[in-house]
């Protein structure tokens, strides 16, 4: 069995001990096996891999029912959000959306809490992470996001979402407030362009709905030109759909390390895919350039810029 960190530069064996409380890999493996047997009546043939990220962990296991993935968290402040995500993902799966639905326990629970741990089980879905160099996959990702947004707009759990995370502040206030305190290293020309576009933007009184919260390559599984699963709904929140679409366009190519921008052509491919399923209003489209530029500027580092966020912002500023 392998033990690793998802993105942190840390010793996984030490993290396993100090953060998750297991004496060694064997103890963690034993806990995974006993947990699946106790709560899901699933017999583990072998525990293949454990990956840790912050206060969350994932274990890939082989079972008589195929490969499965146990996800657990030891951060109690996020348990309500995880339970909400499990319920909503189940709801989306019941409506035919390509998501990784939780495997319920025999008594029907899709998220289990015990002894300071919140956990859920899923089947491992075959596929590869979205390749932003493939226009067909990017178009499909946009279309899939639109279908998910359309479904989430009708979710009966909107009030519950507001309890998990507060609704966003008005868009003009968000962007203007950030510009007022913008870091000194940001190119002045790009800042001027964003101010000008913000001043010309229409009303920000746009509909607010539940959105995925982290729609990018690391969370989109594809097979050929099709999206087979959207995963990791743990960042669900209330927001404007155009905000998620623009942020997703900017961050679409990001995985776990060395985040970098994608070409403007990829932004347009995602937008075209989205609009092939769900029309955007004139006001929403008018916010597109503002939001794409702003989200790009958010990632310009103060020092070395090996992945080119500064150049990407300059190109978007025209």
Tab-separated table of C-alpha atoms in Angstrom:
chain	number	residue	atom	x	y	z
A	1	UNK	CA	0.000	0.000	0.000
A	2	UNK	CA	1.185	3.522	-0.768
A	3	UNK	CA	0.880	6.535	1.513
A	4	UNK	CA	1.154	10.075	0.137
A	5	UNK	CA	0.142	13.710	0.404
A	6	UNK	CA	-2.198	15.181	-2.195
A	7	UNK	CA	-0.546	18.595	-2.450
A	8	UNK	CA	1.287	19.436	0.782
A	9	UNK	CA	5.073	19.218	0.956
A	10	UNK	CA	5.158	17.088	4.094
A	11	UNK	CA	6.232	13.643	5.286
A	12	UNK	CA	3.077	11.502	4.924
A	13	UNK	CA	4.107	9.060	7.661
A	14	UNK	CA	4.513	11.928	10.115
A	15	UNK	CA	1.201	13.497	9.062
A	16	UNK	CA	-0.514	10.140	9.495
A	17	UNK	CA	0.733	10.010	13.088
A	18	UNK	CA	0.520	13.622	14.223
A	19	UNK	CA	-2.627	14.716	12.415
A	20	UNK	CA	-4.711	11.583	11.978
A	21	UNK	CA	-3.623	9.677	15.083
A	22	UNK	CA	-2.476	6.412	13.483
A	23	UNK	CA	0.750	4.891	14.770
A	24	UNK	CA	1.701	3.624	11.322
A	25	UNK	CA	0.374	2.626	7.905
A	26	UNK	CA	-0.733	-0.775	9.151
A	27	UNK	CA	-2.925	0.844	11.815
A	28	UNK	CA	-4.542	3.126	9.231
A	29	UNK	CA	-5.137	0.201	6.882
A	30	UNK	CA	-6.710	-1.819	9.695
A	31	UNK	CA	-9.019	1.089	10.572
A	32	UNK	CA	-10.149	1.415	6.939
A	33	UNK	CA	-10.896	-2.310	6.697
A	34	UNK	CA	-12.839	-2.372	9.971
A	35	UNK	CA	-14.748	0.814	9.097
A	36	UNK	CA	-16.019	-0.492	5.760
A	37	UNK	CA	-16.999	-3.792	7.310
A	38	UNK	CA	-18.797	-2.201	10.257
A	39	UNK	CA	-20.729	0.562	8.504
A	40	UNK	CA	-21.217	-0.708	4.945
A	41	UNK	CA	-20.835	-4.494	5.291
A	42	UNK	CA	-18.127	-4.248	2.639
A	43	UNK	CA	-15.271	-6.747	2.736
A	44	UNK	CA	-11.962	-5.197	1.732
A	45	UNK	CA	-9.643	-7.431	-0.284
A	46	UNK	CA	-6.765	-4.979	-0.163
A	47	UNK	CA	-6.232	-1.332	0.770
A	48	UNK	CA	-4.287	0.058	-2.182
A	49	UNK	CA	-3.506	3.646	-1.312
A	50	UNK	CA	-4.110	6.376	1.260
A	51	UNK	CA	-3.797	10.047	0.295
A	52	UNK	CA	-4.034	12.917	2.788
A	53	UNK	CA	-4.906	16.574	2.273
A	54	UNK	CA	-5.202	19.021	5.158
A	55	UNK	CA	-7.553	17.280	7.631
A	56	UNK	CA	-9.054	14.989	4.999
A	57	UNK	CA	-7.975	11.573	3.751
A	58	UNK	CA	-8.905	9.159	0.983
A	59	UNK	CA	-8.382	5.408	0.829
A	60	UNK	CA	-8.669	3.387	-2.390
A	61	UNK	CA	-9.667	-0.204	-1.705
A	62	UNK	CA	-10.392	-3.343	-3.715
A	63	UNK	CA	-13.567	-5.164	-2.705
A	64	UNK	CA	-15.766	-7.983	-3.947
A	65	UNK	CA	-17.988	-5.247	-5.424
A	66	UNK	CA	-15.138	-3.548	-7.280
A	67	UNK	CA	-12.829	-0.682	-6.381
A	68	UNK	CA	-14.160	1.811	-3.855
A	69	UNK	CA	-13.026	5.056	-2.278
A	70	UNK	CA	-13.447	5.901	1.409
A	71	UNK	CA	-13.225	9.616	2.173
A	72	UNK	CA	-13.015	10.886	5.720
A	73	UNK	CA	-12.482	14.154	7.542
A	74	UNK	CA	-11.341	14.981	11.074
A	75	UNK	CA	-12.330	18.671	10.876
A	76	UNK	CA	-15.661	18.944	12.781
A	77	UNK	CA	-16.360	22.459	11.511
A	78	UNK	CA	-16.879	20.961	8.051
A	79	UNK	CA	-19.124	18.038	8.975
A	80	UNK	CA	-22.390	19.850	8.245
A	81	UNK	CA	-21.089	20.843	4.816
A	82	UNK	CA	-19.965	17.269	4.065
A	83	UNK	CA	-23.369	15.863	5.006
A	84	UNK	CA	-25.045	18.454	2.786
A	85	UNK	CA	-22.711	17.609	-0.118
A	86	UNK	CA	-23.439	13.883	0.238
A	87	UNK	CA	-27.199	14.450	0.232
A	88	UNK	CA	-27.081	16.822	-2.723
A	89	UNK	CA	-24.772	14.572	-4.751
A	90	UNK	CA	-27.210	11.714	-4.178
A	91	UNK	CA	-30.035	13.980	-5.365
A	92	UNK	CA	-28.099	14.886	-8.529
A	93	UNK	CA	-27.308	11.237	-9.271
A	94	UNK	CA	-30.990	10.361	-8.985
A	95	UNK	CA	-31.610	12.910	-11.746
A	96	UNK	CA	-29.081	11.362	-14.096
A	97	UNK	CA	-26.225	13.836	-13.648
A	98	UNK	CA	-22.683	12.423	-14.006
A	99	UNK	CA	-21.572	12.541	-10.372
A	100	UNK	CA	-19.934	10.080	-8.001
A	101	UNK	CA	-22.874	9.188	-5.792
A	102	UNK	CA	-22.256	8.069	-2.205
A	103	UNK	CA	-22.785	4.405	-1.383
A	104	UNK	CA	-25.437	4.284	1.361
A	105	UNK	CA	-25.021	2.228	4.509
A	106	UNK	CA	-27.522	-0.621	5.017
A	107	UNK	CA	-29.640	1.763	7.110
A	108	UNK	CA	-29.615	4.416	4.355
A	109	UNK	CA	-27.009	6.923	5.540
A	110	UNK	CA	-24.802	8.511	2.871
A	111	UNK	CA	-22.464	10.233	5.347
A	112	UNK	CA	-21.485	8.699	8.687
A	113	UNK	CA	-20.201	10.556	11.746
A	114	UNK	CA	-18.495	8.760	14.625
A	115	UNK	CA	-15.816	9.647	17.195
A	116	UNK	CA	-14.862	12.944	15.562
A	117	UNK	CA	-14.747	11.526	12.040
A	118	UNK	CA	-17.110	12.174	9.113
A	119	UNK	CA	-16.883	9.617	6.318
A	120	UNK	CA	-18.456	8.573	3.053
A	121	UNK	CA	-17.961	5.756	0.559
A	122	UNK	CA	-18.041	5.900	-3.245
A	123	UNK	CA	-17.397	3.566	-6.151
A	124	UNK	CA	-14.233	4.390	-8.097
A	125	UNK	CA	-15.284	5.680	-11.514
A	126	UNK	CA	-13.087	4.917	-14.503
A	127	UNK	CA	-11.854	7.905	-16.476
A	128	UNK	CA	-9.014	10.370	-16.798
A	129	UNK	CA	-8.789	13.916	-15.521
A	130	UNK	CA	-9.992	16.584	-17.943
A	131	UNK	CA	-7.328	17.518	-20.501
A	132	UNK	CA	-7.621	21.225	-21.329
A	133	UNK	CA	-5.664	20.594	-24.539
A	134	UNK	CA	-8.673	18.663	-25.873
A	135	UNK	CA	-11.307	21.135	-27.149
A	136	UNK	CA	-14.002	18.439	-27.204
A	137	UNK	CA	-13.446	17.631	-23.532
A	138	UNK	CA	-13.462	21.311	-22.566
A	139	UNK	CA	-16.698	21.864	-24.502
A	140	UNK	CA	-18.219	18.830	-22.767
A	141	UNK	CA	-17.083	20.180	-19.403
A	142	UNK	CA	-18.897	23.443	-20.094
A	143	UNK	CA	-22.053	21.626	-21.150
A	144	UNK	CA	-21.922	19.420	-18.059
A	145	UNK	CA	-21.480	22.403	-15.754
A	146	UNK	CA	-24.568	23.969	-17.326
A	147	UNK	CA	-26.597	20.810	-16.714
A	148	UNK	CA	-25.450	20.691	-13.102
A	149	UNK	CA	-26.302	24.369	-12.624
A	150	UNK	CA	-29.734	23.856	-14.158
A	151	UNK	CA	-30.396	20.988	-11.753
A	152	UNK	CA	-29.011	22.803	-8.710
A	153	UNK	CA	-31.174	25.829	-9.463
A	154	UNK	CA	-34.201	23.649	-8.721
A	155	UNK	CA	-32.735	22.001	-5.633
A	156	UNK	CA	-35.059	21.964	-2.613
A	157	UNK	CA	-32.010	22.474	-0.366
A	158	UNK	CA	-31.304	26.156	-1.067
A	159	UNK	CA	-32.093	27.190	2.516
A	160	UNK	CA	-29.796	24.480	3.821
A	161	UNK	CA	-27.006	25.762	1.582
A	162	UNK	CA	-27.330	29.228	3.093
A	163	UNK	CA	-26.847	27.676	6.514
A	164	UNK	CA	-23.648	25.952	5.421
A	165	UNK	CA	-22.082	29.019	3.811
A	166	UNK	CA	-23.421	32.583	3.677
A	167	UNK	CA	-24.598	34.063	0.352
A	168	UNK	CA	-22.036	36.188	-1.508
A	169	UNK	CA	-21.704	39.925	-1.092
A	170	UNK	CA	-22.684	41.997	-4.176
A	171	UNK	CA	-20.284	41.546	-7.086
A	172	UNK	CA	-19.450	45.237	-7.497
A	173	UNK	CA	-18.617	45.424	-3.810
A	174	UNK	CA	-16.419	42.319	-4.019
A	175	UNK	CA	-14.347	43.480	-6.982
A	176	UNK	CA	-14.184	47.154	-6.018
A	177	UNK	CA	-13.171	46.291	-2.463
A	178	UNK	CA	-10.416	44.036	-3.737
A	179	UNK	CA	-9.151	46.731	-6.111
A	180	UNK	CA	-8.987	49.257	-3.278
A	181	UNK	CA	-6.582	46.980	-1.431
A	182	UNK	CA	-4.926	45.453	-4.495
A	183	UNK	CA	-1.360	44.223	-3.901
A	184	UNK	CA	1.371	46.578	-5.075
A	185	UNK	CA	2.919	44.025	-7.432
A	186	UNK	CA	-0.077	43.903	-9.781
A	187	UNK	CA	0.504	45.572	-13.183
A	188	UNK	CA	-1.013	49.050	-13.153
A	189	UNK	CA	-2.323	48.735	-16.708
A	190	UNK	CA	-4.204	45.572	-15.811
A	191	UNK	CA	-5.682	47.246	-12.729
A	192	UNK	CA	-6.883	50.172	-14.839
A	193	UNK	CA	-8.507	47.797	-17.299
A	194	UNK	CA	-10.340	45.967	-14.525
A	195	UNK	CA	-11.556	49.276	-13.033
A	196	UNK	CA	-12.818	50.407	-16.427
A	197	UNK	CA	-14.631	47.139	-17.088
A	198	UNK	CA	-16.116	47.132	-13.610
A	199	UNK	CA	-17.417	50.663	-14.129
A	200	UNK	CA	-19.116	49.601	-17.352
A	201	UNK	CA	-20.615	46.421	-15.888
A	202	UNK	CA	-24.407	46.213	-15.643
A	203	UNK	CA	-26.384	45.584	-12.485
A	204	UNK	CA	-24.985	42.840	-10.289
A	205	UNK	CA	-28.484	41.879	-9.177
A	206	UNK	CA	-28.048	38.435	-10.698
A	207	UNK	CA	-29.762	35.239	-9.521
A	208	UNK	CA	-28.000	33.324	-6.758
A	209	UNK	CA	-28.123	29.536	-6.639
A	210	UNK	CA	-26.195	26.513	-5.356
A	211	UNK	CA	-22.984	25.930	-7.349
A	212	UNK	CA	-20.273	23.249	-7.275
A	213	UNK	CA	-17.591	25.521	-5.823
A	214	UNK	CA	-14.449	23.919	-7.304
A	215	UNK	CA	-15.096	22.977	-10.929
A	216	UNK	CA	-11.713	22.343	-12.592
A	217	UNK	CA	-9.666	19.567	-14.184
A	218	UNK	CA	-8.862	17.866	-10.869
A	219	UNK	CA	-12.587	17.300	-10.302
A	220	UNK	CA	-13.776	16.367	-13.809
A	221	UNK	CA	-13.294	12.814	-15.107
A	222	UNK	CA	-13.543	12.179	-18.836
A	223	UNK	CA	-13.629	9.254	-21.253
A	224	UNK	CA	-12.827	10.324	-24.805
A	225	UNK	CA	-14.973	13.436	-25.393
A	226	UNK	CA	-17.473	12.719	-22.621
A	227	UNK	CA	-17.565	13.801	-18.992
A	228	UNK	CA	-18.203	10.632	-16.974
A	229	UNK	CA	-18.129	12.139	-13.486
A	230	UNK	CA	-17.863	15.416	-11.630
A	231	UNK	CA	-16.424	14.784	-8.182
A	232	UNK	CA	-15.691	16.601	-4.911
A	233	UNK	CA	-18.796	18.638	-4.198
A	234	UNK	CA	-17.486	19.541	-0.739
A	235	UNK	CA	-17.134	23.238	-1.674
A	236	UNK	CA	-20.825	23.678	-2.552
A	237	UNK	CA	-21.993	27.222	-1.938
A	238	UNK	CA	-24.489	29.870	-2.984
A	239	UNK	CA	-23.218	32.099	-5.770
A	240	UNK	CA	-24.001	33.494	-9.218
A	241	UNK	CA	-23.585	30.862	-11.935
A	242	UNK	CA	-21.554	33.291	-14.088
A	243	UNK	CA	-19.099	33.668	-11.199
A	244	UNK	CA	-18.504	29.918	-11.060
A	245	UNK	CA	-18.314	29.669	-14.845
A	246	UNK	CA	-15.695	32.443	-15.081
A	247	UNK	CA	-13.619	31.143	-12.181
A	248	UNK	CA	-13.773	27.639	-13.625
A	249	UNK	CA	-12.576	28.938	-16.989
A	250	UNK	CA	-9.559	30.566	-15.337
A	251	UNK	CA	-8.683	27.574	-13.144
A	252	UNK	CA	-9.815	24.809	-15.491
A	253	UNK	CA	-6.339	23.359	-16.036
A	254	UNK	CA	-5.309	23.251	-12.387
A	255	UNK	CA	-4.585	19.954	-10.703
A	256	UNK	CA	-2.744	19.570	-7.392
A	257	UNK	CA	0.608	21.318	-7.843
A	258	UNK	CA	2.006	24.249	-9.844
A	259	UNK	CA	-1.299	25.870	-10.762
A	260	UNK	CA	-1.126	27.799	-14.001
A	261	UNK	CA	-3.453	29.649	-16.403
A	262	UNK	CA	-4.957	28.249	-19.577
A	263	UNK	CA	-5.104	30.048	-22.951
A	264	UNK	CA	-8.002	32.347	-23.731
A	265	UNK	CA	-9.195	29.818	-26.315
A	266	UNK	CA	-9.919	27.384	-23.470
A	267	UNK	CA	-12.018	30.038	-21.706
A	268	UNK	CA	-14.105	30.417	-24.849
A	269	UNK	CA	-14.459	26.649	-25.374
A	270	UNK	CA	-15.827	26.226	-21.851
A	271	UNK	CA	-18.194	29.168	-22.321
A	272	UNK	CA	-19.407	27.832	-25.677
A	273	UNK	CA	-20.050	24.415	-24.150
A	274	UNK	CA	-22.042	25.966	-21.334
A	275	UNK	CA	-24.128	28.099	-23.678
A	276	UNK	CA	-24.873	25.079	-25.884
A	277	UNK	CA	-27.011	23.805	-22.992
A	278	UNK	CA	-28.088	26.856	-21.003
A	279	UNK	CA	-28.482	30.415	-22.266
A	280	UNK	CA	-26.864	33.238	-20.306
A	281	UNK	CA	-28.582	36.589	-19.963
A	282	UNK	CA	-27.099	39.756	-21.451
A	283	UNK	CA	-26.192	40.987	-17.964
A	284	UNK	CA	-24.447	37.717	-17.100
A	285	UNK	CA	-22.439	37.817	-20.328
A	286	UNK	CA	-21.477	41.428	-19.650
A	287	UNK	CA	-19.817	40.278	-16.417
A	288	UNK	CA	-17.746	37.595	-18.151
A	289	UNK	CA	-14.707	39.716	-19.080
A	290	UNK	CA	-14.689	41.398	-15.657
A	291	UNK	CA	-14.727	38.116	-13.787
A	292	UNK	CA	-12.231	36.282	-15.985
A	293	UNK	CA	-9.700	39.111	-15.664
A	294	UNK	CA	-10.276	39.500	-11.920
A	295	UNK	CA	-9.875	35.791	-11.204
A	296	UNK	CA	-6.674	35.726	-13.236
A	297	UNK	CA	-5.271	38.697	-11.318
A	298	UNK	CA	-5.978	36.928	-8.027
A	299	UNK	CA	-3.274	34.389	-8.860
A	300	UNK	CA	-0.459	36.724	-9.912
A	301	UNK	CA	2.340	36.025	-7.410
A	302	UNK	CA	4.430	38.769	-5.862
A	303	UNK	CA	7.715	37.098	-6.777
A	304	UNK	CA	8.643	34.644	-9.476
A	305	UNK	CA	5.804	33.751	-11.815
A	306	UNK	CA	6.865	30.442	-13.386
A	307	UNK	CA	3.428	29.525	-14.740
A	308	UNK	CA	2.687	32.934	-16.283
A	309	UNK	CA	-0.282	34.402	-14.418
A	310	UNK	CA	0.985	37.937	-14.992
A	311	UNK	CA	1.342	37.402	-18.727
A	312	UNK	CA	-2.115	35.840	-18.854
A	313	UNK	CA	-3.627	38.895	-17.147
A	314	UNK	CA	-1.791	41.240	-19.521
A	315	UNK	CA	-3.174	39.314	-22.498
A	316	UNK	CA	-6.722	39.462	-21.125
A	317	UNK	CA	-6.393	43.206	-20.535
A	318	UNK	CA	-5.783	43.661	-24.261
